[in-house]
Amino acid sequence: LQEAYLAYEAQCQREGVVDFAELLLRCVELWQHHPVLREHYQARFKTLLVDEFQDTNPLQYRWLRLLCGPTSTVFAVGDDDQSIYSFRGAEIENMRHFERDYGVTRVLRLEQNYRSLGTILEAANALIQHNAGRFGKTLWTEGARGELIRVYEGETDGDEARFIAHTVTELRDQGVRLSDMVLLYRSNAQSRALEQALFSLNLPYRVHGGLRFFERQEIRHALAYLRLAVSAEDDAAFLRVVNFPPRGIGARSLENLQVEAQTLRSSLFQATRVSSLAGKAGQGVQRFLQGIDQLAELIHQGQDLPGVIQAVLELSGLLEHYRQDKEGADRIANLEELVAAAVAFTLEEGSGDVLSFLAHATLETGEYGAAPGSEAIQMMTVHAAKGLEFEVVFVAGLEDGLFPHENALQETRGLEEERRLAYVALTRARRQLYLTHAQSRVLHGQVRYGVRSRFLEEIPEFLCHILNPCAKRHELFFGARALKPVRSSETSTEFAKTGKFHIGQRVRHDKFGEGVVLAREGQGGEGRVQVNFRDVGMKWLALAFARLTSL
């Protein structure tokens, strides 16, 4: 990496250019090495105001220190409870450094809130108080307390999404504008199920900070492979993916193929079968043909739709391509979510027909009722929502491992930033707030059984209205086998005797706390289960000794 950076830097030097990040570094270096220039700018700017101070990184703080002269006045505005950009290098500690370095003796706390009603602020205050080392503030309002926060638990992410879509419809019918409502989620991959539910009820929506699921580049690539496997006449699909991922098929080779196709009066795909291309381009075309033929054969043999989609991702090379990309993690997550879309489509339609799925994807790509400036419900990640506000806010996917994200659960600083992110989500709401979670969801192509987010537990119960407190636990589906829940009075010893312990079962352990069963092996007294505990992570436990209690 150092060699690559040196080569990059040398090329920039030759061309006399700098990138955006380098601009700040060059300023710092300039002022450090040239006192006369530094003193000139210190004299020029006597009063400095820094907004969103919690988002500054160490280099920006060095820049500020250099710009502030001995007679300068500096004023910083920031909210440590909204520091959510550590992945960009933001350092919340800069606020403490500022107090120390400038001898701040008076911190002005802006605690009166003019946006949210009282109940929402109480919930946000209670949540964020679980973070240590805060500057400390308590939001309050002269406005009304407002309605209780509504909490909904779905059996699946599909149930959760349908509840949100139906609630949006009801609110719209009551006079709430769609543009005054927002759906927030932790990661972009969650949007697929929500989009599908909104589309099913003809609710126009607009995705901010990203594209609709079926409009995303990587999804279009995958669907182009699928379209080509179904119809060799689809020239648009061919041109989209014949050299993606790159196979050494250049523009000149494609021009030659188009000439041959016109001569033969055939599709581009058929022309490649008799193409005279040689060398690297010829080899690339042959690999491409083989992959499409394998996909077509799978479809012909009746492979189920999720299996076909998984084969598309592997045979196309898309997954491997994005694994090599430093910024490819989100694209991989979206591709894996395409498998989940296929599973959901199969369950809802009762059919795994590939052509029907492609038609469904095409319809969802349309801009129904969501032209620029038109009424549409807003959809975005919590990060993208910072600084915005809405009458009604839905926060979806409140499960441990999802929100807070699993990468943060093992680190104190990571968990506290996730809590700040949840605080930002709650405080986007003016009047109504809905918090939803699901017992199971298909995410990244796999069924995952979730534990209710610890952030929900940290909001006082008296502030919440549980919408389905007596909801019946419907049968959980793992593959084609229905798994019935277990009575709460049974212990692990009884499970071992009766064989009624199930994947997805919520359990409690005297020492490890609450968790969800992820796997099981063995029978009777020799049986054991793997449990994902909220506080301590994964553990294998012998059923005969663990003394688990089902929830």
Coordinates of N, CA and C in Angstrom, one line a residue, residues 436-545:
T436 N -39.6 -0.5 14.8 CA -40.0 -1.8 14.4 C -38.8 -2.8 14.4
H437 N -39.1 -4.1 14.6 CA -38.1 -5.1 14.5 C -38.8 -6.4 14.1
A438 N -38.0 -7.4 13.8 CA -38.5 -8.7 13.3 C -37.9 -9.8 14.0
Q439 N -38.6 -10.9 14.2 CA -38.1 -12.1 14.8 C -37.1 -12.8 13.9
S440 N -37.3 -12.7 12.6 CA -36.4 -13.3 11.6 C -36.4 -12.4 10.4
R441 N -35.3 -12.4 9.6 CA -35.3 -11.7 8.4 C -34.3 -12.4 7.4
V442 N -34.6 -12.2 6.2 CA -33.7 -12.7 5.2 C -32.8 -11.5 4.8
L443 N -31.5 -11.6 5.1 CA -30.6 -10.5 4.9 C -29.3 -11.1 4.3
H444 N -28.8 -10.5 3.2 CA -27.6 -11.0 2.5 C -27.8 -12.4 2.1
G445 N -29.1 -12.8 1.8 CA -29.4 -14.1 1.2 C -29.5 -15.2 2.2
Q446 N -29.5 -14.9 3.5 CA -29.6 -15.9 4.6 C -30.7 -15.5 5.6
V447 N -31.3 -16.5 6.1 CA -32.3 -16.3 7.2 C -31.5 -16.1 8.5
R448 N -31.8 -15.0 9.2 CA -31.2 -14.7 10.4 C -32.2 -14.4 11.5
Y449 N -32.0 -15.0 12.7 CA -33.0 -14.8 13.8 C -32.4 -13.8 14.7
G450 N -33.2 -12.7 15.0 CA -32.7 -11.6 15.7 C -33.2 -11.5 17.1
V451 N -32.4 -10.9 18.0 CA -32.8 -10.5 19.3 C -33.2 -9.0 19.3
R452 N -34.3 -8.7 19.9 CA -34.7 -7.3 20.0 C -33.6 -6.4 20.4
S453 N -33.4 -5.3 19.8 CA -32.2 -4.4 20.0 C -32.2 -4.0 21.4
R454 N -31.0 -3.9 22.0 CA -30.8 -3.4 23.3 C -31.2 -2.0 23.4
F455 N -31.2 -1.3 22.3 CA -31.6 0.2 22.3 C -33.1 0.3 22.6
L456 N -33.9 -0.7 22.2 CA -35.3 -0.7 22.6 C -35.4 -0.9 24.1
E457 N -34.6 -1.8 24.6 CA -34.7 -2.1 26.1 C -34.3 -0.8 26.9
E458 N -33.5 0.1 26.3 CA -33.0 1.2 27.0 C -34.0 2.4 27.0
I459 N -35.1 2.2 26.3 CA -36.1 3.3 26.3 C -37.2 2.9 27.3
P460 N -37.5 3.7 28.3 CA -38.5 3.3 29.3 C -39.8 2.8 28.7
E461 N -40.3 1.8 29.3 CA -41.5 1.1 28.8 C -42.7 2.1 28.9
F462 N -42.8 3.0 29.9 CA -43.9 3.8 30.0 C -44.0 4.8 28.8
L463 N -43.0 5.0 28.0 CA -43.0 5.9 26.9 C -43.5 5.2 25.6
C464 N -43.7 3.9 25.7 CA -43.9 3.1 24.5 C -45.3 2.5 24.5
H465 N -45.9 2.4 23.3 CA -47.1 1.6 23.1 C -46.8 0.4 22.3
I466 N -46.8 -0.8 22.9 CA -46.5 -2.0 22.1 C -47.7 -2.4 21.3
L467 N -47.6 -2.4 20.0 CA -48.8 -2.5 19.1 C -49.3 -4.0 19.0
N468 N -48.4 -4.9 19.3 CA -48.8 -6.3 19.2 C -48.3 -7.1 20.4
P469 N -48.7 -6.7 21.7 CA -48.2 -7.4 22.8 C -48.5 -8.9 23.0
C470 N -49.6 -9.3 22.4 CA -50.1 -10.6 22.5 C -50.0 -11.4 21.2
A471 N -49.1 -10.9 20.3 CA -49.0 -11.5 18.9 C -48.7 -12.9 19.0
K472 N -49.4 -13.7 18.3 CA -49.2 -15.2 18.3 C -47.9 -15.5 17.6
R473 N -47.0 -16.3 18.1 CA -45.8 -16.7 17.4 C -46.2 -17.7 16.3
H474 N -46.2 -17.2 15.1 CA -46.6 -18.1 14.0 C -45.4 -19.1 13.7
E475 N -45.7 -20.1 12.9 CA -44.6 -21.1 12.6 C -43.5 -20.4 11.9
L476 N -42.3 -20.7 12.4 CA -41.1 -20.2 11.7 C -40.7 -21.2 10.6
F477 N -40.3 -20.6 9.5 CA -40.0 -21.5 8.4 C -38.5 -21.6 8.1
F478 N -37.9 -22.8 8.2 CA -36.5 -23.0 7.9 C -36.5 -23.9 6.7
G479 N -36.3 -23.4 5.5 CA -36.4 -24.3 4.4 C -37.9 -24.6 4.2
A480 N -38.2 -25.8 3.9 CA -39.6 -26.2 3.7 C -40.2 -26.8 5.0
R481 N -39.5 -26.8 6.1 CA -40.0 -27.5 7.3 C -40.5 -26.4 8.3
A482 N -41.7 -26.6 8.8 CA -42.3 -25.7 9.7 C -41.8 -26.1 11.1
L483 N -41.4 -25.1 11.9 CA -40.9 -25.3 13.2 C -41.9 -24.6 14.2
K484 N -42.5 -25.3 15.1 CA -43.4 -24.7 16.1 C -42.7 -24.2 17.3
P485 N -43.1 -23.1 17.9 CA -42.4 -22.6 19.1 C -42.7 -23.5 20.3
V486 N -41.9 -23.3 21.3 CA -41.9 -24.1 22.5 C -42.6 -23.3 23.6
R487 N -43.3 -24.0 24.5 CA -43.9 -23.4 25.7 C -42.8 -22.7 26.6
S488 N -43.2 -21.6 27.1 CA -42.2 -20.8 27.9 C -41.8 -21.5 29.2
S489 N -42.5 -22.5 29.6 CA -42.2 -23.1 30.9 C -41.2 -24.2 30.8
E490 N -40.9 -24.6 29.5 CA -40.0 -25.8 29.3 C -38.6 -25.4 29.5
T491 N -37.8 -26.2 30.1 CA -36.4 -26.0 30.3 C -35.6 -26.8 29.3
S492 N -34.3 -26.6 29.2 CA -33.4 -27.3 28.3 C -33.4 -28.8 28.5
T493 N -33.5 -29.2 29.8 CA -33.5 -30.6 30.1 C -34.7 -31.3 29.4
E494 N -35.9 -30.6 29.5 CA -37.1 -31.1 28.9 C -37.0 -31.1 27.4
F495 N -36.3 -30.1 26.8 CA -36.1 -30.1 25.4 C -35.3 -31.3 25.0
A496 N -34.3 -31.6 25.8 CA -33.4 -32.7 25.4 C -34.2 -34.0 25.4
K497 N -35.2 -34.1 26.3 CA -35.9 -35.4 26.3 C -37.0 -35.4 25.2
T498 N -37.6 -34.3 24.9 CA -38.7 -34.3 24.0 C -38.3 -33.9 22.5
G499 N -37.1 -33.3 22.4 CA -36.7 -33.0 21.0 C -37.4 -31.8 20.5
K500 N -38.0 -30.9 21.3 CA -38.7 -29.7 20.9 C -38.0 -28.4 20.8
F501 N -36.7 -28.5 20.9 CA -35.9 -27.3 20.8 C -35.6 -26.9 19.4
H502 N -35.9 -25.7 19.0 CA -35.9 -25.3 17.6 C -35.0 -24.1 17.3
I503 N -34.5 -24.1 16.1 CA -33.7 -23.0 15.6 C -34.6 -21.8 15.5
G504 N -34.1 -20.7 16.0 CA -34.9 -19.5 16.0 C -35.6 -19.2 17.4
Q505 N -35.5 -20.2 18.3 CA -36.1 -20.1 19.6 C -35.4 -19.1 20.5
R506 N -36.1 -18.2 21.1 CA -35.5 -17.2 22.0 C -35.4 -17.9 23.4
V507 N -34.2 -17.7 24.0 CA -33.9 -18.4 25.2 C -33.2 -17.4 26.2
R508 N -33.2 -17.8 27.5 CA -32.5 -17.0 28.5 C -31.6 -18.0 29.3
H509 N -30.4 -17.6 29.6 CA -29.5 -18.3 30.4 C -29.2 -17.5 31.7
D510 N -29.1 -18.2 32.8 CA -28.8 -17.5 34.1 C -27.6 -16.6 34.0
K511 N -26.6 -17.1 33.3 CA -25.3 -16.3 33.3 C -25.1 -15.5 32.1
F512 N -25.5 -16.0 30.9 CA -25.2 -15.3 29.6 C -26.3 -14.4 29.2
G513 N -27.5 -14.5 29.8 CA -28.6 -13.6 29.4 C -29.5 -14.1 28.3
E514 N -30.0 -13.2 27.5 CA -31.0 -13.5 26.4 C -30.2 -13.8 25.1
G515 N -30.8 -14.8 24.4 CA -30.2 -15.1 23.1 C -31.1 -15.8 22.2
V516 N -30.6 -16.2 21.0 CA -31.4 -16.9 20.0 C -30.7 -18.2 19.5
V517 N -31.4 -19.3 19.4 CA -30.8 -20.5 19.0 C -30.5 -20.5 17.5
L518 N -29.3 -20.7 17.1 CA -28.9 -20.6 15.7 C -28.7 -22.0 15.1
A519 N -28.3 -23.0 15.9 CA -28.0 -24.3 15.3 C -28.2 -25.4 16.4
R520 N -28.4 -26.6 16.0 CA -28.6 -27.7 16.9 C -28.0 -29.0 16.4
E521 N -27.4 -29.8 17.2 CA -26.9 -31.1 16.8 C -27.0 -32.1 17.9
G522 N -27.1 -33.4 17.6 CA -27.2 -34.4 18.6 C -28.6 -34.6 19.0
Q523 N -28.8 -35.7 19.8 CA -30.2 -36.0 20.2 C -30.1 -36.3 21.7
G524 N -31.3 -36.2 22.4 CA -31.4 -36.5 23.8 C -30.4 -35.8 24.7
G525 N -29.8 -36.6 25.6 CA -28.8 -36.1 26.6 C -27.5 -35.7 25.9
E526 N -27.3 -36.1 24.7 CA -26.1 -35.8 24.0 C -26.2 -34.5 23.1
G527 N -27.4 -34.0 23.1 CA -27.7 -32.8 22.2 C -27.0 -31.6 22.7
R528 N -26.8 -30.6 21.8 CA -26.2 -29.3 22.1 C -26.8 -28.3 21.1
V529 N -26.8 -27.0 21.5 CA -27.2 -26.0 20.7 C -26.2 -24.8 20.6
Q530 N -26.2 -24.1 19.5 CA -25.4 -22.9 19.4 C -26.4 -21.7 19.6
V531 N -26.0 -20.9 20.5 CA -26.9 -19.7 20.9 C -26.1 -18.4 20.7
N532 N -26.7 -17.5 20.0 CA -26.2 -16.1 19.9 C -26.7 -15.3 21.0
F533 N -25.9 -15.1 22.1 CA -26.3 -14.3 23.2 C -26.0 -12.8 22.9
R534 N -27.0 -12.0 23.4 CA -26.9 -10.5 23.2 C -25.6 -10.0 23.7
D535 N -25.2 -10.4 24.9 CA -24.1 -9.7 25.6 C -22.7 -10.4 25.4
V536 N -22.7 -11.7 25.2 CA -21.4 -12.4 25.1 C -21.2 -13.1 23.8
G537 N -22.1 -13.0 22.8 CA -21.9 -13.6 21.5 C -22.3 -15.1 21.4
M538 N -21.6 -15.8 20.5 CA -21.9 -17.2 20.2 C -21.4 -18.1 21.2
K539 N -22.2 -19.1 21.6 CA -21.7 -20.2 22.5 C -22.5 -21.5 22.2
W540 N -21.7 -22.6 22.2 CA -22.3 -23.9 22.2 C -22.6 -24.4 23.6
L541 N -23.8 -24.9 23.8 CA -24.2 -25.4 25.2 C -24.8 -26.8 25.1
A542 N -24.4 -27.6 26.1 CA -25.0 -29.0 26.2 C -26.3 -28.8 26.8
L543 N -27.4 -29.4 26.1 CA -28.7 -29.3 26.6 C -29.0 -29.9 28.0
A544 N -28.2 -30.9 28.3 CA -28.5 -31.6 29.6 C -28.0 -30.7 30.7
F545 N -27.2 -29.8 30.5 CA -26.6 -29.0 31.7 C -26.8 -27.5 31.6

